[in-house]
Amino acid sequence: MSQPIALVTGAGGEMGHLLIPALREQGVGVIALDLVELDESIREQCVETVTASILETDVLADLIGRHTPTYVFHLAAVLSRKAEIEPDLAHRVNVDGTYELLKLCRRAPEQTPVRFMFPSSIAVYGLPNPTVKQEAGAVKETEWTVPSGVYGCNKLYCELLGAHLTRTPGMPDFRSIRFPGLISAETLPAGGTTDYAPEMIHAAAQGRSYKCFVLRDAKLPFMTMPDGIDALVRLALADPGRLSRRAYNVRGFASKASDIRSEVLKHYPEADIGFDPDPARQVLVDSWPEDVDDTLAQKDWGFSPKHGLSQALSDYLVPAMKKRYAAVAGG
Ligand code: AKB
């Protein structure tokens, strides 16, 4: 039997760095696309890499036609903060790009559908104010899906579209995860609203001062990137009969910005972390849930994260960053 192939879009971003080796461990070959040329370290792990925009449908059609992927991991997206500033670009990339790719994955009705993995976001939720947010606690997938920003609207629409198309013979088997803030030791995100958590930790590891752009009490769910990648791969491999829905919540821990700061200080007592809230980003954080209920992900496909806040720092982030920044300092 030939090796299954996965197309990974936005492969050079935060998730791609850990997803590609995880797919290879499962015996899956990777074809990767990104807007900018991929690092040599990623290129050498792939069957083929292409530098192109997600909107270049002819390039994607050629790639899909030649490799007939079993899986698509559609990671290319404009994140929340940037989406609010450039809503037209966000719509083109996040919505048009997704719809075109879904159509390119169409197969003959008698063939096995492509498994189309779509990272969605806690931005699909919209709580009207901080009091309601606090009262709501850990929200279920069906609650408060009234996004307050462009990015959340983009993501929610694509979730609904993907679920709808799944019911059409030949169209992809669409599966989505509503990711909380992701924290990676390997890379820093760009253009997100939850970026303060990884930025705070990376700054401390490098001995740089940091001003957090949300209030001390701002509370959101987070998870480490390895837990996020594990979730994505588990859901991709899950038997279709086990799935009770098309979009799932996942989380590792739910913390206030001040809790993350305190945990960072345990490892980096000299860290200089202050607060200088940005009203535009605070508005989004206030509308996103303080936690999510991930019972269905646990039950349907065995989601089981390794890292709470304290393990995230002690078992993953601090050791990995020590290596990373020592290597950078050593040249
Ligand atoms: C962002 O902040 O935009 C992302 C997300 C929650 O989807 N991290």
PDB file of N, CA and C in Angstrom, residues 113-210:
ATOM      1  N   PRO A 113     -13.686   9.970   1.228  1.00  0.00           N
ATOM      2  CA  PRO A 113     -13.490  11.431   1.235  1.00  0.00           C
ATOM      3  C   PRO A 113     -12.174  11.849   1.891  1.00  0.00           C
ATOM      4  N   VAL A 114     -11.643  12.970   1.458  1.00  0.00           N
ATOM      5  CA  VAL A 114     -10.446  13.547   2.077  1.00  0.00           C
ATOM      6  C   VAL A 114     -10.807  13.954   3.507  1.00  0.00           C
ATOM      7  N   ARG A 115      -9.922  13.674   4.456  1.00  0.00           N
ATOM      8  CA  ARG A 115     -10.142  14.177   5.832  1.00  0.00           C
ATOM      9  C   ARG A 115      -9.571  15.584   5.923  1.00  0.00           C
ATOM     10  N   PHE A 116     -10.431  16.540   6.122  1.00  0.00           N
ATOM     11  CA  PHE A 116     -10.057  17.954   6.055  1.00  0.00           C
ATOM     12  C   PHE A 116     -10.026  18.513   7.470  1.00  0.00           C
ATOM     13  N   MET A 117      -8.820  18.780   7.979  1.00  0.00           N
ATOM     14  CA  MET A 117      -8.654  19.255   9.354  1.00  0.00           C
ATOM     15  C   MET A 117      -8.566  20.776   9.367  1.00  0.00           C
ATOM     16  N   PHE A 118      -9.426  21.373  10.173  1.00  0.00           N
ATOM     17  CA  PHE A 118      -9.536  22.833  10.185  1.00  0.00           C
ATOM     18  C   PHE A 118      -9.367  23.364  11.607  1.00  0.00           C
ATOM     19  N   PRO A 119      -8.239  24.064  11.886  1.00  0.00           N
ATOM     20  CA  PRO A 119      -8.110  24.673  13.211  1.00  0.00           C
ATOM     21  C   PRO A 119      -9.052  25.869  13.329  1.00  0.00           C
ATOM     22  N   SER A 120     -10.067  25.702  14.188  1.00  0.00           N
ATOM     23  CA  SER A 120     -10.940  26.834  14.491  1.00  0.00           C
ATOM     24  C   SER A 120     -10.444  27.448  15.795  1.00  0.00           C
ATOM     25  N   SER A 121     -11.282  28.168  16.492  1.00  0.00           N
ATOM     26  CA  SER A 121     -10.767  29.003  17.578  1.00  0.00           C
ATOM     27  C   SER A 121     -11.844  29.309  18.611  1.00  0.00           C
ATOM     28  N   ILE A 122     -11.396  29.639  19.824  1.00  0.00           N
ATOM     29  CA  ILE A 122     -12.328  30.134  20.846  1.00  0.00           C
ATOM     30  C   ILE A 122     -12.944  31.468  20.423  1.00  0.00           C
ATOM     31  N   ALA A 123     -12.425  32.064  19.349  1.00  0.00           N
ATOM     32  CA  ALA A 123     -12.994  33.325  18.847  1.00  0.00           C
ATOM     33  C   ALA A 123     -14.395  33.129  18.265  1.00  0.00           C
ATOM     34  N   VAL A 124     -14.838  31.880  18.078  1.00  0.00           N
ATOM     35  CA  VAL A 124     -16.214  31.676  17.581  1.00  0.00           C
ATOM     36  C   VAL A 124     -17.229  32.009  18.675  1.00  0.00           C
ATOM     37  N   TYR A 125     -16.754  32.118  19.921  1.00  0.00           N
ATOM     38  CA  TYR A 125     -17.656  32.459  21.017  1.00  0.00           C
ATOM     39  C   TYR A 125     -17.687  33.971  21.208  1.00  0.00           C
ATOM     40  N   GLY A 126     -18.818  34.449  21.678  1.00  0.00           N
ATOM     41  CA  GLY A 126     -18.921  35.885  21.973  1.00  0.00           C
ATOM     42  C   GLY A 126     -19.783  36.091  23.208  1.00  0.00           C
ATOM     43  N   LEU A 127     -19.128  36.398  24.323  1.00  0.00           N
ATOM     44  CA  LEU A 127     -19.863  36.688  25.561  1.00  0.00           C
ATOM     45  C   LEU A 127     -20.074  38.207  25.608  1.00  0.00           C
ATOM     46  N   PRO A 128     -21.259  38.665  26.014  1.00  0.00           N
ATOM     47  CA  PRO A 128     -21.532  40.098  25.886  1.00  0.00           C
ATOM     48  C   PRO A 128     -20.735  41.004  26.814  1.00  0.00           C
ATOM     49  N   ASN A 129     -20.324  40.498  27.982  1.00  0.00           N
ATOM     50  CA  ASN A 129     -19.558  41.355  28.903  1.00  0.00           C
ATOM     51  C   ASN A 129     -18.827  40.474  29.928  1.00  0.00           C
ATOM     52  N   PRO A 130     -17.872  41.052  30.674  1.00  0.00           N
ATOM     53  CA  PRO A 130     -17.068  40.250  31.598  1.00  0.00           C
ATOM     54  C   PRO A 130     -17.882  39.543  32.689  1.00  0.00           C
ATOM     55  N   THR A 131     -19.020  40.131  33.110  1.00  0.00           N
ATOM     56  CA  THR A 131     -19.835  39.472  34.145  1.00  0.00           C
ATOM     57  C   THR A 131     -20.433  38.184  33.594  1.00  0.00           C
ATOM     58  N   VAL A 132     -20.996  38.282  32.409  1.00  0.00           N
ATOM     59  CA  VAL A 132     -21.588  37.073  31.791  1.00  0.00           C
ATOM     60  C   VAL A 132     -20.491  36.053  31.519  1.00  0.00           C
ATOM     61  N   LYS A 133     -19.337  36.540  31.098  1.00  0.00           N
ATOM     62  CA  LYS A 133     -18.194  35.643  30.838  1.00  0.00           C
ATOM     63  C   LYS A 133     -17.869  34.840  32.102  1.00  0.00           C
ATOM     64  N   GLN A 134     -17.788  35.530  33.218  1.00  0.00           N
ATOM     65  CA  GLN A 134     -17.438  34.858  34.478  1.00  0.00           C
ATOM     66  C   GLN A 134     -18.525  33.856  34.878  1.00  0.00           C
ATOM     67  N   GLU A 135     -19.778  34.275  34.717  1.00  0.00           N
ATOM     68  CA  GLU A 135     -20.877  33.372  35.083  1.00  0.00           C
ATOM     69  C   GLU A 135     -20.928  32.147  34.171  1.00  0.00           C
ATOM     70  N   ALA A 136     -20.577  32.344  32.906  1.00  0.00           N
ATOM     71  CA  ALA A 136     -20.670  31.226  31.941  1.00  0.00           C
ATOM     72  C   ALA A 136     -19.638  30.149  32.237  1.00  0.00           C
ATOM     73  N   GLY A 137     -18.461  30.509  32.774  1.00  0.00           N
ATOM     74  CA  GLY A 137     -17.436  29.505  33.100  1.00  0.00           C
ATOM     75  C   GLY A 137     -16.965  28.771  31.855  1.00  0.00           C
ATOM     76  N   ALA A 138     -16.964  27.433  31.930  1.00  0.00           N
ATOM     77  CA  ALA A 138     -16.488  26.613  30.797  1.00  0.00           C
ATOM     78  C   ALA A 138     -17.634  26.386  29.820  1.00  0.00           C
ATOM     79  N   VAL A 139     -17.549  26.997  28.639  1.00  0.00           N
ATOM     80  CA  VAL A 139     -18.678  26.909  27.699  1.00  0.00           C
ATOM     81  C   VAL A 139     -18.626  25.627  26.874  1.00  0.00           C
ATOM     82  N   LYS A 140     -19.797  25.119  26.570  1.00  0.00           N
ATOM     83  CA  LYS A 140     -19.922  23.949  25.693  1.00  0.00           C
ATOM     84  C   LYS A 140     -19.916  24.429  24.235  1.00  0.00           C
ATOM     85  N   GLU A 141     -19.718  23.483  23.316  1.00  0.00           N
ATOM     86  CA  GLU A 141     -19.608  23.826  21.886  1.00  0.00           C
ATOM     87  C   GLU A 141     -20.833  24.562  21.348  1.00  0.00           C
ATOM     88  N   THR A 142     -21.998  24.284  21.934  1.00  0.00           N
ATOM     89  CA  THR A 142     -23.237  24.857  21.374  1.00  0.00           C
ATOM     90  C   THR A 142     -23.633  26.183  22.017  1.00  0.00           C
ATOM     91  N   GLU A 143     -22.861  26.621  23.028  1.00  0.00           N
ATOM     92  CA  GLU A 143     -23.261  27.837  23.746  1.00  0.00           C
ATOM     93  C   GLU A 143     -22.527  29.079  23.212  1.00  0.00           C
ATOM     94  N   TRP A 144     -23.174  30.205  23.219  1.00  0.00           N
ATOM     95  CA  TRP A 144     -22.566  31.520  22.964  1.00  0.00           C
ATOM     96  C   TRP A 144     -21.804  31.609  21.639  1.00  0.00           C
ATOM     97  N   THR A 145     -22.291  30.925  20.608  1.00  0.00           N
ATOM     98  CA  THR A 145     -21.590  31.003  19.314  1.00  0.00           C
ATOM     99  C   THR A 145     -22.091  32.225  18.531  1.00  0.00           C
ATOM    100  N   VAL A 146     -21.802  33.388  19.096  1.00  0.00           N
ATOM    101  CA  VAL A 146     -22.152  34.672  18.472  1.00  0.00           C
ATOM    102  C   VAL A 146     -20.896  35.544  18.505  1.00  0.00           C
ATOM    103  N   PRO A 147     -19.946  35.288  17.585  1.00  0.00           N
ATOM    104  CA  PRO A 147     -18.632  35.943  17.662  1.00  0.00           C
ATOM    105  C   PRO A 147     -18.706  37.464  17.644  1.00  0.00           C
ATOM    106  N   SER A 148     -17.725  38.072  18.335  1.00  0.00           N
ATOM    107  CA  SER A 148     -17.715  39.529  18.415  1.00  0.00           C
ATOM    108  C   SER A 148     -16.725  40.137  17.424  1.00  0.00           C
ATOM    109  N   GLY A 149     -15.931  39.332  16.746  1.00  0.00           N
ATOM    110  CA  GLY A 149     -14.939  39.877  15.815  1.00  0.00           C
ATOM    111  C   GLY A 149     -15.000  39.176  14.455  1.00  0.00           C
ATOM    112  N   VAL A 150     -14.312  39.803  13.492  1.00  0.00           N
ATOM    113  CA  VAL A 150     -14.283  39.294  12.116  1.00  0.00           C
ATOM    114  C   VAL A 150     -13.709  37.870  12.063  1.00  0.00           C
ATOM    115  N   TYR A 151     -12.618  37.671  12.785  1.00  0.00           N
ATOM    116  CA  TYR A 151     -11.939  36.371  12.766  1.00  0.00           C
ATOM    117  C   TYR A 151     -12.874  35.266  13.272  1.00  0.00           C
ATOM    118  N   GLY A 152     -13.573  35.541  14.369  1.00  0.00           N
ATOM    119  CA  GLY A 152     -14.515  34.559  14.909  1.00  0.00           C
ATOM    120  C   GLY A 152     -15.634  34.271  13.915  1.00  0.00           C
ATOM    121  N   CYS A 153     -16.106  35.320  13.224  1.00  0.00           N
ATOM    122  CA  CYS A 153     -17.148  35.120  12.195  1.00  0.00           C
ATOM    123  C   CYS A 153     -16.601  34.242  11.073  1.00  0.00           C
ATOM    124  N   ASN A 154     -15.366  34.534  10.633  1.00  0.00           N
ATOM    125  CA  ASN A 154     -14.735  33.735   9.561  1.00  0.00           C
ATOM    126  C   ASN A 154     -14.677  32.268   9.977  1.00  0.00           C
ATOM    127  N   LYS A 155     -14.198  32.029  11.197  1.00  0.00           N
ATOM    128  CA  LYS A 155     -13.993  30.653  11.652  1.00  0.00           C
ATOM    129  C   LYS A 155     -15.331  29.922  11.817  1.00  0.00           C
ATOM    130  N   LEU A 156     -16.304  30.612  12.412  1.00  0.00           N
ATOM    131  CA  LEU A 156     -17.594  29.952  12.643  1.00  0.00           C
ATOM    132  C   LEU A 156     -18.258  29.605  11.312  1.00  0.00           C
ATOM    133  N   TYR A 157     -18.203  30.535  10.351  1.00  0.00           N
ATOM    134  CA  TYR A 157     -18.801  30.257   9.044  1.00  0.00           C
ATOM    135  C   TYR A 157     -18.140  29.031   8.397  1.00  0.00           C
ATOM    136  N   CYS A 158     -16.816  28.962   8.456  1.00  0.00           N
ATOM    137  CA  CYS A 158     -16.117  27.831   7.835  1.00  0.00           C
ATOM    138  C   CYS A 158     -16.453  26.516   8.527  1.00  0.00           C
ATOM    139  N   GLU A 159     -16.601  26.558   9.854  1.00  0.00           N
ATOM    140  CA  GLU A 159     -17.027  25.343  10.572  1.00  0.00           C
ATOM    141  C   GLU A 159     -18.390  24.867  10.043  1.00  0.00           C
ATOM    142  N   LEU A 160     -19.311  25.826   9.910  1.00  0.00           N
ATOM    143  CA  LEU A 160     -20.672  25.460   9.481  1.00  0.00           C
ATOM    144  C   LEU A 160     -20.668  24.969   8.043  1.00  0.00           C
ATOM    145  N   LEU A 161     -19.867  25.653   7.213  1.00  0.00           N
ATOM    146  CA  LEU A 161     -19.765  25.274   5.803  1.00  0.00           C
ATOM    147  C   LEU A 161     -19.171  23.867   5.673  1.00  0.00           C
ATOM    148  N   GLY A 162     -18.091  23.632   6.410  1.00  0.00           N
ATOM    149  CA  GLY A 162     -17.427  22.324   6.350  1.00  0.00           C
ATOM    150  C   GLY A 162     -18.362  21.215   6.807  1.00  0.00           C
ATOM    151  N   ALA A 163     -19.107  21.469   7.888  1.00  0.00           N
ATOM    152  CA  ALA A 163     -20.053  20.464   8.397  1.00  0.00           C
ATOM    153  C   ALA A 163     -21.150  20.209   7.366  1.00  0.00           C
ATOM    154  N   HIS A 164     -21.595  21.269   6.724  1.00  0.00           N
ATOM    155  CA  HIS A 164     -22.643  21.137   5.702  1.00  0.00           C
ATOM    156  C   HIS A 164     -22.133  20.327   4.502  1.00  0.00           C
ATOM    157  N   LEU A 165     -20.930  20.673   4.023  1.00  0.00           N
ATOM    158  CA  LEU A 165     -20.398  19.982   2.841  1.00  0.00           C
ATOM    159  C   LEU A 165     -20.115  18.509   3.125  1.00  0.00           C
ATOM    160  N   THR A 166     -19.784  18.182   4.383  1.00  0.00           N
ATOM    161  CA  THR A 166     -19.501  16.783   4.744  1.00  0.00           C
ATOM    162  C   THR A 166     -20.681  15.876   4.395  1.00  0.00           C
ATOM    163  N   ARG A 167     -21.872  16.456   4.403  1.00  0.00           N
ATOM    164  CA  ARG A 167     -23.071  15.650   4.112  1.00  0.00           C
ATOM    165  C   ARG A 167     -23.281  15.440   2.611  1.00  0.00           C
ATOM    166  N   THR A 168     -22.429  16.068   1.776  1.00  0.00           N
ATOM    167  CA  THR A 168     -22.564  15.936   0.320  1.00  0.00           C
ATOM    168  C   THR A 168     -21.606  14.858  -0.180  1.00  0.00           C
ATOM    169  N   PRO A 169     -22.087  13.808  -0.865  1.00  0.00           N
ATOM    170  CA  PRO A 169     -21.191  12.745  -1.325  1.00  0.00           C
ATOM    171  C   PRO A 169     -20.003  13.305  -2.123  1.00  0.00           C
ATOM    172  N   GLY A 170     -18.811  12.825  -1.807  1.00  0.00           N
ATOM    173  CA  GLY A 170     -17.601  13.245  -2.527  1.00  0.00           C
ATOM    174  C   GLY A 170     -16.894  14.419  -1.878  1.00  0.00           C
ATOM    175  N   MET A 171     -17.604  15.189  -1.067  1.00  0.00           N
ATOM    176  CA  MET A 171     -16.964  16.344  -0.421  1.00  0.00           C
ATOM    177  C   MET A 171     -16.206  15.870   0.829  1.00  0.00           C
ATOM    178  N   PRO A 172     -15.217  16.675   1.277  1.00  0.00           N
ATOM    179  CA  PRO A 172     -14.365  16.220   2.383  1.00  0.00           C
ATOM    180  C   PRO A 172     -15.111  15.908   3.679  1.00  0.00           C
ATOM    181  N   ASP A 173     -14.468  15.031   4.441  1.00  0.00           N
ATOM    182  CA  ASP A 173     -14.901  14.685   5.800  1.00  0.00           C
ATOM    183  C   ASP A 173     -14.242  15.754   6.690  1.00  0.00           C
ATOM    184  N   PHE A 174     -15.016  16.772   7.027  1.00  0.00           N
ATOM    185  CA  PHE A 174     -14.491  17.983   7.685  1.00  0.00           C
ATOM    186  C   PHE A 174     -14.485  17.813   9.201  1.00  0.00           C
ATOM    187  N   ARG A 175     -13.333  18.104   9.818  1.00  0.00           N
ATOM    188  CA  ARG A 175     -13.196  17.972  11.276  1.00  0.00           C
ATOM    189  C   ARG A 175     -12.459  19.202  11.812  1.00  0.00           C
ATOM    190  N   SER A 176     -12.983  19.746  12.865  1.00  0.00           N
ATOM    191  CA  SER A 176     -12.430  21.010  13.320  1.00  0.00           C
ATOM    192  C   SER A 176     -12.219  21.035  14.835  1.00  0.00           C
ATOM    193  N   ILE A 177     -11.176  21.752  15.244  1.00  0.00           N
ATOM    194  CA  ILE A 177     -10.904  21.928  16.674  1.00  0.00           C
ATOM    195  C   ILE A 177     -10.908  23.414  16.987  1.00  0.00           C
ATOM    196  N   ARG A 178     -11.661  23.777  18.011  1.00  0.00           N
ATOM    197  CA  ARG A 178     -11.664  25.188  18.448  1.00  0.00           C
ATOM    198  C   ARG A 178     -10.513  25.363  19.430  1.00  0.00           C
ATOM    199  N   PHE A 179      -9.387  25.829  18.899  1.00  0.00           N
ATOM    200  CA  PHE A 179      -8.205  25.954  19.744  1.00  0.00           C
ATOM    201  C   PHE A 179      -8.296  27.153  20.674  1.00  0.00           C
ATOM    202  N   PRO A 180      -7.793  26.971  21.908  1.00  0.00           N
ATOM    203  CA  PRO A 180      -7.618  28.114  22.805  1.00  0.00           C
ATOM    204  C   PRO A 180      -6.298  28.787  22.437  1.00  0.00           C
ATOM    205  N   GLY A 181      -5.763  29.644  23.267  1.00  0.00           N
ATOM    206  CA  GLY A 181      -4.446  30.231  23.013  1.00  0.00           C
ATOM    207  C   GLY A 181      -3.402  29.121  23.027  1.00  0.00           C
ATOM    208  N   LEU A 182      -2.562  29.101  22.003  1.00  0.00           N
ATOM    209  CA  LEU A 182      -1.530  28.050  21.926  1.00  0.00           C
ATOM    210  C   LEU A 182      -0.182  28.632  22.336  1.00  0.00           C
ATOM    211  N   ILE A 183       0.586  27.832  23.083  1.00  0.00           N
ATOM    212  CA  ILE A 183       1.891  28.308  23.547  1.00  0.00           C
ATOM    213  C   ILE A 183       2.956  27.318  23.098  1.00  0.00           C
ATOM    214  N   SER A 184       3.887  27.831  22.284  1.00  0.00           N
ATOM    215  CA  SER A 184       4.941  26.981  21.730  1.00  0.00           C
ATOM    216  C   SER A 184       6.314  27.481  22.173  1.00  0.00           C
ATOM    217  N   ALA A 185       7.209  26.559  22.465  1.00  0.00           N
ATOM    218  CA  ALA A 185       8.592  26.951  22.780  1.00  0.00           C
ATOM    219  C   ALA A 185       9.371  27.188  21.498  1.00  0.00           C
ATOM    220  N   GLU A 186       8.914  26.608  20.406  1.00  0.00           N
ATOM    221  CA  GLU A 186       9.682  26.622  19.155  1.00  0.00           C
ATOM    222  C   GLU A 186       9.525  27.917  18.363  1.00  0.00           C
ATOM    223  N   THR A 187       8.320  28.490  18.396  1.00  0.00           N
ATOM    224  CA  THR A 187       8.049  29.669  17.565  1.00  0.00           C
ATOM    225  C   THR A 187       7.176  30.656  18.340  1.00  0.00           C
ATOM    226  N   LEU A 188       7.135  31.889  17.858  1.00  0.00           N
ATOM    227  CA  LEU A 188       6.221  32.894  18.416  1.00  0.00           C
ATOM    228  C   LEU A 188       5.113  33.160  17.406  1.00  0.00           C
ATOM    229  N   PRO A 189       3.863  33.285  17.879  1.00  0.00           N
ATOM    230  CA  PRO A 189       2.781  33.570  16.935  1.00  0.00           C
ATOM    231  C   PRO A 189       2.852  35.016  16.452  1.00  0.00           C
ATOM    232  N   ALA A 190       2.081  35.334  15.421  1.00  0.00           N
ATOM    233  CA  ALA A 190       2.021  36.722  14.939  1.00  0.00           C
ATOM    234  C   ALA A 190       0.584  37.054  14.606  1.00  0.00           C
ATOM    235  N   GLY A 191       0.103  38.167  15.144  1.00  0.00           N
ATOM    236  CA  GLY A 191      -1.226  38.653  14.763  1.00  0.00           C
ATOM    237  C   GLY A 191      -2.363  38.085  15.582  1.00  0.00           C
ATOM    238  N   GLY A 192      -2.054  37.404  16.706  1.00  0.00           N
ATOM    239  CA  GLY A 192      -3.119  36.833  17.525  1.00  0.00           C
ATOM    240  C   GLY A 192      -3.409  37.693  18.745  1.00  0.00           C
ATOM    241  N   THR A 193      -4.527  37.395  19.413  1.00  0.00           N
ATOM    242  CA  THR A 193      -4.911  38.124  20.622  1.00  0.00           C
ATOM    243  C   THR A 193      -4.407  37.405  21.867  1.00  0.00           C
ATOM    244  N   THR A 194      -4.189  36.103  21.760  1.00  0.00           N
ATOM    245  CA  THR A 194      -3.691  35.333  22.908  1.00  0.00           C
ATOM    246  C   THR A 194      -2.159  35.321  22.949  1.00  0.00           C
ATOM    247  N   ASP A 195      -1.530  36.079  22.075  1.00  0.00           N
ATOM    248  CA  ASP A 195      -0.053  36.055  21.957  1.00  0.00           C
ATOM    249  C   ASP A 195       0.662  36.528  23.230  1.00  0.00           C
ATOM    250  N   TYR A 196      -0.068  37.253  24.131  1.00  0.00           N
ATOM    251  CA  TYR A 196       0.622  37.747  25.332  1.00  0.00           C
ATOM    252  C   TYR A 196       1.222  36.621  26.156  1.00  0.00           C
ATOM    253  N   ALA A 197       0.555  35.454  26.183  1.00  0.00           N
ATOM    254  CA  ALA A 197       1.081  34.358  27.024  1.00  0.00           C
ATOM    255  C   ALA A 197       2.434  33.864  26.484  1.00  0.00           C
ATOM    256  N   PRO A 198       2.499  33.441  25.203  1.00  0.00           N
ATOM    257  CA  PRO A 198       3.815  33.023  24.705  1.00  0.00           C
ATOM    258  C   PRO A 198       4.836  34.159  24.717  1.00  0.00           C
ATOM    259  N   GLU A 199       4.410  35.388  24.411  1.00  0.00           N
ATOM    260  CA  GLU A 199       5.369  36.504  24.387  1.00  0.00           C
ATOM    261  C   GLU A 199       5.997  36.716  25.762  1.00  0.00           C
ATOM    262  N   MET A 200       5.154  36.610  26.812  1.00  0.00           N
ATOM    263  CA  MET A 200       5.623  36.806  28.194  1.00  0.00           C
ATOM    264  C   MET A 200       6.707  35.771  28.530  1.00  0.00           C
ATOM    265  N   ILE A 201       6.465  34.543  28.156  1.00  0.00           N
ATOM    266  CA  ILE A 201       7.381  33.449  28.510  1.00  0.00           C
ATOM    267  C   ILE A 201       8.675  33.546  27.690  1.00  0.00           C
ATOM    268  N   HIS A 202       8.550  33.821  26.396  1.00  0.00           N
ATOM    269  CA  HIS A 202       9.753  33.944  25.550  1.00  0.00           C
ATOM    270  C   HIS A 202      10.605  35.129  26.013  1.00  0.00           C
ATOM    271  N   ALA A 203       9.946  36.234  26.391  1.00  0.00           N
ATOM    272  CA  ALA A 203      10.704  37.412  26.844  1.00  0.00           C
ATOM    273  C   ALA A 203      11.483  37.065  28.110  1.00  0.00           C
ATOM    274  N   ALA A 204      10.811  36.393  29.065  1.00  0.00           N
ATOM    275  CA  ALA A 204      11.488  36.023  30.317  1.00  0.00           C
ATOM    276  C   ALA A 204      12.678  35.108  30.031  1.00  0.00           C
ATOM    277  N   ALA A 205      12.489  34.156  29.136  1.00  0.00           N
ATOM    278  CA  ALA A 205      13.574  33.210  28.827  1.00  0.00           C
ATOM    279  C   ALA A 205      14.771  33.915  28.194  1.00  0.00           C
ATOM    280  N   GLN A 206      14.525  35.054  27.560  1.00  0.00           N
ATOM    281  CA  GLN A 206      15.623  35.785  26.913  1.00  0.00           C
ATOM    282  C   GLN A 206      16.127  36.943  27.770  1.00  0.00           C
ATOM    283  N   GLY A 207      15.564  37.099  28.993  1.00  0.00           N
ATOM    284  CA  GLY A 207      15.986  38.196  29.865  1.00  0.00           C
ATOM    285  C   GLY A 207      15.534  39.561  29.369  1.00  0.00           C
ATOM    286  N   ARG A 208      14.433  39.593  28.593  1.00  0.00           N
ATOM    287  CA  ARG A 208      13.908  40.882  28.102  1.00  0.00           C
ATOM    288  C   ARG A 208      12.712  41.305  28.948  1.00  0.00           C
ATOM    289  N   SER A 209      12.503  42.623  29.135  1.00  0.00           N
ATOM    290  CA  SER A 209      11.294  43.097  29.833  1.00  0.00           C
ATOM    291  C   SER A 209      10.102  42.891  28.908  1.00  0.00           C
ATOM    292  N   TYR A 210       8.917  42.799  29.518  1.00  0.00           N
ATOM    293  CA  TYR A 210       7.724  42.595  28.693  1.00  0.00           C
ATOM    294  C   TYR A 210       6.530  43.317  29.298  1.00  0.00           C
TER     295      TYR A 210
END
